[in-house]
PDB file of C-alpha atoms in Angstrom:
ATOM      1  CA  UNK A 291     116.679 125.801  80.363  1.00 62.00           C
ATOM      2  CA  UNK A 292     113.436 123.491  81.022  1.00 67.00           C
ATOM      3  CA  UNK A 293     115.314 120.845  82.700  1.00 91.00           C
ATOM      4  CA  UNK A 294     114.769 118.975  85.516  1.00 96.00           C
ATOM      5  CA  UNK A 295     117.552 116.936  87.244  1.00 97.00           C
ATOM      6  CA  UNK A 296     117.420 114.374  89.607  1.00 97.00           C
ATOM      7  CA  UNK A 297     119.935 111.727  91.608  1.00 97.00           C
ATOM      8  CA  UNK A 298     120.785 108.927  91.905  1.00 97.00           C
ATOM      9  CA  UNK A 299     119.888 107.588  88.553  1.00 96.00           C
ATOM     10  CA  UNK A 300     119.144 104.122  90.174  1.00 97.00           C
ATOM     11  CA  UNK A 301     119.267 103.240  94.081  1.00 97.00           C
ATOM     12  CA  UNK A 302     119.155  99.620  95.580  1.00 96.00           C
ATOM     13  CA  UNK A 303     118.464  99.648  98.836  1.00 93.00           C
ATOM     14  CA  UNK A 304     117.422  97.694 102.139  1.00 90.00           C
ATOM     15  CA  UNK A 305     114.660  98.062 104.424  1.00 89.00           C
ATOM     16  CA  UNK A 306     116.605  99.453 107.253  1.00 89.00           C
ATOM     17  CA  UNK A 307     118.802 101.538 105.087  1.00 90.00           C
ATOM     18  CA  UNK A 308     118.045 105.679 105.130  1.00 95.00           C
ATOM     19  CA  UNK A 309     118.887 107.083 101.873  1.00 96.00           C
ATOM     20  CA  UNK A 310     118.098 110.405  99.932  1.00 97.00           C
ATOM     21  CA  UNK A 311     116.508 111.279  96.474  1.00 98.00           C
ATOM     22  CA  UNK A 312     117.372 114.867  95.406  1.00 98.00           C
ATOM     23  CA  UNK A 313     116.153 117.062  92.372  1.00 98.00           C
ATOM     24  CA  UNK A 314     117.006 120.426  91.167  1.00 98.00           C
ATOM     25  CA  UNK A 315     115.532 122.734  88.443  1.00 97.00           C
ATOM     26  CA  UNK A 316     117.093 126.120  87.449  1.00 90.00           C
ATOM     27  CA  UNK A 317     113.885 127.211  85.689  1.00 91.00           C
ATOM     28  CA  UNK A 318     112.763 130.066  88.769  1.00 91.00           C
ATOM     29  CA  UNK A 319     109.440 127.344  89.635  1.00 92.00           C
ATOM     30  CA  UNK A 320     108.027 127.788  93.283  1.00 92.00           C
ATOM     31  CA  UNK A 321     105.861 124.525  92.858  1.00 92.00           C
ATOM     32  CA  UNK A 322     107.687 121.049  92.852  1.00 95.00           C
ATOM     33  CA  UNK A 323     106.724 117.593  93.675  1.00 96.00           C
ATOM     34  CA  UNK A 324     107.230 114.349  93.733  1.00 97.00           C
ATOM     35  CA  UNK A 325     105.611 111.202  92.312  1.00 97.00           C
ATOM     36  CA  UNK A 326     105.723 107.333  92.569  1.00 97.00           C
ATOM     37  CA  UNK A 327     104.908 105.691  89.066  1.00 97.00           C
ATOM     38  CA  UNK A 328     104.350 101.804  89.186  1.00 96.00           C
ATOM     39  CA  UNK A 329     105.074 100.059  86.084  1.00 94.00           C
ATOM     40  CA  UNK A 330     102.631 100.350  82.987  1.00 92.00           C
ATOM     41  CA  UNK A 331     100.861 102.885  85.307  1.00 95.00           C
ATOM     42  CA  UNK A 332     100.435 106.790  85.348  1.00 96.00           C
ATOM     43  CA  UNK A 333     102.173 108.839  87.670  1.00 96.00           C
ATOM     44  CA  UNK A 334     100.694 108.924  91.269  1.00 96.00           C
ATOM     45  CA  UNK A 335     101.196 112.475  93.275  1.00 95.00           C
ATOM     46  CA  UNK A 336     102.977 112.487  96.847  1.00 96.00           C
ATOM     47  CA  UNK A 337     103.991 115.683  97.780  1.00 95.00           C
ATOM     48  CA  UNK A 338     103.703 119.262  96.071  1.00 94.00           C
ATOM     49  CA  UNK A 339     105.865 122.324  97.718  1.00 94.00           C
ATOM     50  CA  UNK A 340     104.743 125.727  96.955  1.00 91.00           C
ATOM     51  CA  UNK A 341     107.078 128.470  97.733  1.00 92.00           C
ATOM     52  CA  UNK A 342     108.932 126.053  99.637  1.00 94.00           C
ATOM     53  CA  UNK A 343     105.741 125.244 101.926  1.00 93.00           C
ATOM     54  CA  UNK A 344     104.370 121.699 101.835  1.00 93.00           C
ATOM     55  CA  UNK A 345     101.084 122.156 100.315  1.00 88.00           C
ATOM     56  CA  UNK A 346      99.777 118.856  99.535  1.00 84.00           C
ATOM     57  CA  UNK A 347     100.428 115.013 101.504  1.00 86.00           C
ATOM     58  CA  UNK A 348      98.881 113.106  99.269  1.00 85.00           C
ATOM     59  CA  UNK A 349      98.444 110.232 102.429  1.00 88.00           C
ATOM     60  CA  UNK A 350     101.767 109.169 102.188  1.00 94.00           C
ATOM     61  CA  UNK A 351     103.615 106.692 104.976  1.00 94.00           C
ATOM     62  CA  UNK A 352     105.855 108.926 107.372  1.00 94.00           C
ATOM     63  CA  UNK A 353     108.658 105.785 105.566  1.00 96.00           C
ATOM     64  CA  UNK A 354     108.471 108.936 102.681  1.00 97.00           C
ATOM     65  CA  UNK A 355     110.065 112.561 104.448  1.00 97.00           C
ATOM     66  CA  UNK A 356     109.898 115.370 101.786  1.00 97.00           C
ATOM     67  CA  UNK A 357     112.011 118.512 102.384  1.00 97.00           C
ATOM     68  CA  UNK A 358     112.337 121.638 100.408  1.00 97.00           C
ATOM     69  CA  UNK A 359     115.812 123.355 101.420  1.00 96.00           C
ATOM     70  CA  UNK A 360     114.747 126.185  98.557  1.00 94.00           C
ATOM     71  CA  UNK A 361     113.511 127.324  95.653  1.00 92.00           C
ATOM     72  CA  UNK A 362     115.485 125.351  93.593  1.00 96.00           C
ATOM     73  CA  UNK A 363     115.996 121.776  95.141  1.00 98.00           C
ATOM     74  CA  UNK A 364     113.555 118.621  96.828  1.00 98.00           C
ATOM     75  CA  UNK A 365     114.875 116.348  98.521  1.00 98.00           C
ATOM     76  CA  UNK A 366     112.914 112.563  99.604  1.00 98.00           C
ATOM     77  CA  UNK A 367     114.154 110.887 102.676  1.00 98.00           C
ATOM     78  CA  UNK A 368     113.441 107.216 102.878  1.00 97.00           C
ATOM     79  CA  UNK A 369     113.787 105.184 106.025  1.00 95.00           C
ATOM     80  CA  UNK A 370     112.147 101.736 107.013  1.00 93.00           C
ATOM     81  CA  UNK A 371     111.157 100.954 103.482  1.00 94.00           C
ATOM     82  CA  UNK A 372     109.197  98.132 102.338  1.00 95.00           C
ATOM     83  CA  UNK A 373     109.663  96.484  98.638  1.00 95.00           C
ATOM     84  CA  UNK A 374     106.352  97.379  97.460  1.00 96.00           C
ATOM     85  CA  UNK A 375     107.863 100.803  97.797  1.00 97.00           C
ATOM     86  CA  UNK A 376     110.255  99.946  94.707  1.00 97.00           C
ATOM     87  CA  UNK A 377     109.128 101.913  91.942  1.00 97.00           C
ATOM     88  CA  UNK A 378     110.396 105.034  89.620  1.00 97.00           C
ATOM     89  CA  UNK A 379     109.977 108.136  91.781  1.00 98.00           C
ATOM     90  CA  UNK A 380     109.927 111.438  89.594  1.00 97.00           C
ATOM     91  CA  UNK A 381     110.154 114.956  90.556  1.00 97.00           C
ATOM     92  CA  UNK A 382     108.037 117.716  88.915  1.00 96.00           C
ATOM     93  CA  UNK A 383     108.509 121.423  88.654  1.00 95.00           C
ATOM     94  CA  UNK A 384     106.283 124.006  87.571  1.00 92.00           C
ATOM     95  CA  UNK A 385     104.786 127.740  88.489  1.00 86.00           C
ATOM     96  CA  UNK A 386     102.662 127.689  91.482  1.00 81.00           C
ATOM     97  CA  UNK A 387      98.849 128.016  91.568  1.00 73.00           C
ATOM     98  CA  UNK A 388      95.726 128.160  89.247  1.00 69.00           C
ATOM     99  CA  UNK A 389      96.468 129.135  85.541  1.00 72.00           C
ATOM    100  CA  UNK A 390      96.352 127.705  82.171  1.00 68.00           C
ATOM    101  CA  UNK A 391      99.905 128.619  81.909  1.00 73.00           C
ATOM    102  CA  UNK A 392     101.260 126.194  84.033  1.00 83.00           C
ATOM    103  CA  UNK A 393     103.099 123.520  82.587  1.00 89.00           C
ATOM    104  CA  UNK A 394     104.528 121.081  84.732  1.00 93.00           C
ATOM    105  CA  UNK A 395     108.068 119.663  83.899  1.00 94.00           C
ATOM    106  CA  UNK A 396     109.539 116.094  84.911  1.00 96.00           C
ATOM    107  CA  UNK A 397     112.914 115.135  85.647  1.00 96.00           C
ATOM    108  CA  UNK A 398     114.129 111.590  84.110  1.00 96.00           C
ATOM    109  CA  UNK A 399     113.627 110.117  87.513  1.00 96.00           C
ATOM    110  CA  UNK A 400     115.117 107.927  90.465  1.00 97.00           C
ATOM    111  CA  UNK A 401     114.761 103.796  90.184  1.00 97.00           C
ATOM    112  CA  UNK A 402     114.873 102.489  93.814  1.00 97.00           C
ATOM    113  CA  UNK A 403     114.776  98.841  94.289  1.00 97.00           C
ATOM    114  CA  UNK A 404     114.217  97.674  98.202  1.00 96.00           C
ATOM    115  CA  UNK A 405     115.472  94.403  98.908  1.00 93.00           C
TER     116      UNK A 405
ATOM    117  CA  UNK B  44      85.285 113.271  89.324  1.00 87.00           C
ATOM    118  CA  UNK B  45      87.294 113.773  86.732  1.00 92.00           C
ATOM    119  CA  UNK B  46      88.413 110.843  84.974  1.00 95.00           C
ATOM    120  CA  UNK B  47      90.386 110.825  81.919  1.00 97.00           C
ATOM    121  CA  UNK B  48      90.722 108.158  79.258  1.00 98.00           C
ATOM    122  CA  UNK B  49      93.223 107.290  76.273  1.00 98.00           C
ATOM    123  CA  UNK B  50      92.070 104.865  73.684  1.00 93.00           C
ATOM    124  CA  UNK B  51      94.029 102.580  72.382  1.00 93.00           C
ATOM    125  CA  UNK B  52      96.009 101.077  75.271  1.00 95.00           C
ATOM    126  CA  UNK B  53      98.512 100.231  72.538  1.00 97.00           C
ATOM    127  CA  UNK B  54      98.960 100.898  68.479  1.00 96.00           C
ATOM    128  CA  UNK B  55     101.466 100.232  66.256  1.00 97.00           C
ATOM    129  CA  UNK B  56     101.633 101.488  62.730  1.00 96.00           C
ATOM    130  CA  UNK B  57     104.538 101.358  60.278  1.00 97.00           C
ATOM    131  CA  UNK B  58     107.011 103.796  59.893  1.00 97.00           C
ATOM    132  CA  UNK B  59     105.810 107.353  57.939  1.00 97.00           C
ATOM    133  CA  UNK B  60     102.468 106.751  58.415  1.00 97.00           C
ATOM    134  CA  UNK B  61     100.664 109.433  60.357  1.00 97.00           C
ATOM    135  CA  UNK B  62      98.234 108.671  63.251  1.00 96.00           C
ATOM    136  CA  UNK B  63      96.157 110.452  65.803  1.00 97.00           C
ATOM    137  CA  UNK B  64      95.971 109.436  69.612  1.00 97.00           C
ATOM    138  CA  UNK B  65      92.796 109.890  71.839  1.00 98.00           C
ATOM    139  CA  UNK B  66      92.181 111.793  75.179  1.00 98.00           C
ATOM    140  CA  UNK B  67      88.815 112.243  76.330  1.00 98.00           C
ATOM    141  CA  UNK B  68      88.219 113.564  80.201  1.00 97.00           C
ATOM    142  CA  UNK B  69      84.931 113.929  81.816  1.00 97.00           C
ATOM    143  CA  UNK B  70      84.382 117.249  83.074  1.00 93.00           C
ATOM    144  CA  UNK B  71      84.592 120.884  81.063  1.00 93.00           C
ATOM    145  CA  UNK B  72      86.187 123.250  83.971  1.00 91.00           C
ATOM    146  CA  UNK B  73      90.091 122.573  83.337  1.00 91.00           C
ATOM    147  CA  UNK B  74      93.055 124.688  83.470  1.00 89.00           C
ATOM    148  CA  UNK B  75      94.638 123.104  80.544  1.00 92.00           C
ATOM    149  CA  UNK B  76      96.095 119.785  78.957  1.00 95.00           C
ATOM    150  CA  UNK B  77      99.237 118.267  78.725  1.00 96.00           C
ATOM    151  CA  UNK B  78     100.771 115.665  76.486  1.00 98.00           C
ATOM    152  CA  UNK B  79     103.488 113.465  77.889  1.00 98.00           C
ATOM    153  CA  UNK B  80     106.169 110.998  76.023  1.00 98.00           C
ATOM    154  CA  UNK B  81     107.700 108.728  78.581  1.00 97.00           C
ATOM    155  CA  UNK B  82     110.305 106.081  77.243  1.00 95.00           C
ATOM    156  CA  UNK B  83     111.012 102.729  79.213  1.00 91.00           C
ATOM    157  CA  UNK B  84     111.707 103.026  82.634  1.00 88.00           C
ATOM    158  CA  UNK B  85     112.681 107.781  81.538  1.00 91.00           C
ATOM    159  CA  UNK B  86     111.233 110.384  82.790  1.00 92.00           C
ATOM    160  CA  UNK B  87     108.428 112.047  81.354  1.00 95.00           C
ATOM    161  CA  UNK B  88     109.025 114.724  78.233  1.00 95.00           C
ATOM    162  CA  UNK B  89     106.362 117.553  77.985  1.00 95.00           C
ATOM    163  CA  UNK B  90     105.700 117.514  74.314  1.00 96.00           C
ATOM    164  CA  UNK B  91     102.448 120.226  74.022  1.00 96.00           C
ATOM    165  CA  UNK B  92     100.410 121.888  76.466  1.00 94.00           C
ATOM    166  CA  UNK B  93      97.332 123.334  75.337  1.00 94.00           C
ATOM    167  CA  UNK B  94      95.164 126.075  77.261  1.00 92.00           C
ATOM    168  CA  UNK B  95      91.723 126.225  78.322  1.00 91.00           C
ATOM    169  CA  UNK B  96      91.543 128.745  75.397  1.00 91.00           C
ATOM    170  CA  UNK B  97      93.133 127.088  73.310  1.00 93.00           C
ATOM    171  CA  UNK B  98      91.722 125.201  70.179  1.00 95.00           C
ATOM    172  CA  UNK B  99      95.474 123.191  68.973  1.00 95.00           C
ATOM    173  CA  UNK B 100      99.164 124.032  69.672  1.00 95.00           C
ATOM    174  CA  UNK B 101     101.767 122.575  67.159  1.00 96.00           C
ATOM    175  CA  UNK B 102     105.506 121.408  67.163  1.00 95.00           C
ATOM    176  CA  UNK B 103     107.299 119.687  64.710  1.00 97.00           C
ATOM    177  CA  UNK B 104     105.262 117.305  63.752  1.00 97.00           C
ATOM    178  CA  UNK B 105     103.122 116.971  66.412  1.00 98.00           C
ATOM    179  CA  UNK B 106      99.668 118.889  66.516  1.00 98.00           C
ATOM    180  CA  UNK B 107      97.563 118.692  69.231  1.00 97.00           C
ATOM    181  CA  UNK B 108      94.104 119.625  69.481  1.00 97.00           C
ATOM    182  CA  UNK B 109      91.419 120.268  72.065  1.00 97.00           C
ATOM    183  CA  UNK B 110      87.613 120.448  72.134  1.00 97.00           C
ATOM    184  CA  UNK B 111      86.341 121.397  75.528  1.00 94.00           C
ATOM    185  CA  UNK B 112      83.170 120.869  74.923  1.00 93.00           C
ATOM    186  CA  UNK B 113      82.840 117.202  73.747  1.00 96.00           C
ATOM    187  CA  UNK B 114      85.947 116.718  76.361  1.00 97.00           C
ATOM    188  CA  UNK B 115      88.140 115.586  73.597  1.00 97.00           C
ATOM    189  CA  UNK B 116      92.103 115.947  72.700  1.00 98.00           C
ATOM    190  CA  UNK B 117      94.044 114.410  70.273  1.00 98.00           C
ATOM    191  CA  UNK B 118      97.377 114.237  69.533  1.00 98.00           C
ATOM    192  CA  UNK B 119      98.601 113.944  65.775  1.00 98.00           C
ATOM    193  CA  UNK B 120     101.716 112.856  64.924  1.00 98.00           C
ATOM    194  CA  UNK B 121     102.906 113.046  61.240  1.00 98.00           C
ATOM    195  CA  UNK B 122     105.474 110.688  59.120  1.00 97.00           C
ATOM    196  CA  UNK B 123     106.050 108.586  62.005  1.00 97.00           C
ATOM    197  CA  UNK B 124     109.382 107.099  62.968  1.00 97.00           C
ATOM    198  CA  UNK B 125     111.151 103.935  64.587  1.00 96.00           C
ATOM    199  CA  UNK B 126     112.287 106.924  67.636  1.00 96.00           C
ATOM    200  CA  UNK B 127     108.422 108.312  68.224  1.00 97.00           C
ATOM    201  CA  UNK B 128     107.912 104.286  69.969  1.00 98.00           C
ATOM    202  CA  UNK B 129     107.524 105.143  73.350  1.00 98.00           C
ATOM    203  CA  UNK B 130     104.397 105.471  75.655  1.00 98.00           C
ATOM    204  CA  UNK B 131     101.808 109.076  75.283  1.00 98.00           C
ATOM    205  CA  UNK B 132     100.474 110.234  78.382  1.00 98.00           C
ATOM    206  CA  UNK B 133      97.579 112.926  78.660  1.00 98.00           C
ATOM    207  CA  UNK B 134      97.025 114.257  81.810  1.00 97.00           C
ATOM    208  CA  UNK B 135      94.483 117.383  82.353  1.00 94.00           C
ATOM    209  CA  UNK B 136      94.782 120.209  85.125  1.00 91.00           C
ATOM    210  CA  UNK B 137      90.876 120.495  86.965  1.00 88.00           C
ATOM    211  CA  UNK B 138      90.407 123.958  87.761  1.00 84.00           C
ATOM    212  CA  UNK B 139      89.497 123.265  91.446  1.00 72.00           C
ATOM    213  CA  UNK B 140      90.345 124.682  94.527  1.00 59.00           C
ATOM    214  CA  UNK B 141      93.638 121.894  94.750  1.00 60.00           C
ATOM    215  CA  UNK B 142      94.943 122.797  91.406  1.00 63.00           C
ATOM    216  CA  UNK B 143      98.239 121.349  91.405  1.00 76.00           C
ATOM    217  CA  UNK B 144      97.001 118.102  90.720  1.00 82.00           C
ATOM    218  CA  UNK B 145      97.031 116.215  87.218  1.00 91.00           C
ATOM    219  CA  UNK B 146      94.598 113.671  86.484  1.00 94.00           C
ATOM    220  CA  UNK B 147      96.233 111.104  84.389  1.00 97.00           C
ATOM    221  CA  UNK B 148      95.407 109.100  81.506  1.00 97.00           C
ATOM    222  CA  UNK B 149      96.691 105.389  81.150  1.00 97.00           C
ATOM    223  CA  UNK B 150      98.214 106.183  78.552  1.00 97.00           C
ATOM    224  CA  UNK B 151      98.693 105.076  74.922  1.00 98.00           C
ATOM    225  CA  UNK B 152     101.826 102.596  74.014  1.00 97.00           C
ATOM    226  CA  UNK B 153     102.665 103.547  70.509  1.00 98.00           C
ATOM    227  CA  UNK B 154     105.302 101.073  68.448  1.00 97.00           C
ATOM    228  CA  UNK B 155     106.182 102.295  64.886  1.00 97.00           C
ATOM    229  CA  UNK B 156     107.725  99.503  62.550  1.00 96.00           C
ATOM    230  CA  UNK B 157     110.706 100.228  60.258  1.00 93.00           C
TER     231      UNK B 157
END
């Protein structure tokens, strides 16, 4: 199984709403992130957990709160968003650290709209 | 820095001809490269992921290849069809101390006419 899964499909929400994007992978990876991808542009890292550890912030607002509850889900927690933060957020999984092996697998991804 | 570039930004080609796709990055030391489909406004699909050893990986009809040396990959795709429309990412792993990071491509919007 090499799949990725991630809800909601689509979320609308305000800027003083708090909601919660979650993603889950079955595939025994210790490294997952997450990623904001603007239209007609690549993916742009946030966050990357390793063995459930936050190992990389890529200088995102504190409006973005990642947690890893374990090996096999991520969870985002939005609050006090702003609507340049609407884009297609995708979660990742993949083995952890440095090897040619690693092959990182997305998830069909979250559309959040803030109004 | 590496930087990593796909060339076209778009192509479109009738249906069952076959084409090739361009990835070029700048620097040598790299884990390994991926190719990406991503449909509009879908996840990403990993279609091939070659290793730094590596000189092609196949599947189906898609062949990748990669040449470390001149920093070159391309991705082949034979008899094209109306489904293989969607946009071809690249993205290549540096092997650097932070090496959970991809470094993109813009990608390559491919349209294949019935």
């Amino acid at each position: 199984d090499t799949e990725v899964t991630q809800t909601p499909k689509h979320l609308v929400m305000g800027m003083t709403n708090k909601k919660s994007l979650k993603c889950e992978q079955h595939m025994g990876h210790r490294a997952m992130y997450w990623y904001k991808q603007k239209a007609k542009k690549p993916p742009e890292l946030m966050f990357v957990y390793s063995y459930e550890k936050l190992s990389i912030n890529e200088s995102v607002p504190s409006r973005f709160s990642p947690e890893c509850p374990n090996s096999s889900l991520l969870n985002l927690h939005l609050h006090a968003l702003q609507p340049e933060d609407s884009a297609l957020y995708l979660c990742a999984s993949s083995q952890p650290g440095g090897s040619s092996y690693n092959e990182q697998f997305f998830g069909p991804g979250t559309r959040l709209t803030v109004l | 820095k590496q930087e990593v570039t796909q060339i076209p930004a778009a192509l479109s080609v009738p249906e069952g001809e076959n084409l090739v796709l361009n990835c070029s990055f700048t620097d040598s030391a790299i884990y390994n490269l991926q190719w990406f489909r991503q449909d509009p406004g879908k996840g990403l699909t990993s279609l091939l992921l070659i290793q730094s050893s590596q000189r092609e990986q196949t599947s189906g009809r898609l062949n990748a290849s990669l040449d470390k040396s001149s920093g070159r990959s391309t991705l082949y795709i034979a008899a094209s069809q109306p489904g293989d429309s969607a946009t071809y990412l690249c993205a290549v792993r540096p092997r650097m101390d932070s090496n959970y990071q991809l470094i993109w491509g813009a990608g390559t919007k491919l349209i294949i006419k019935p």
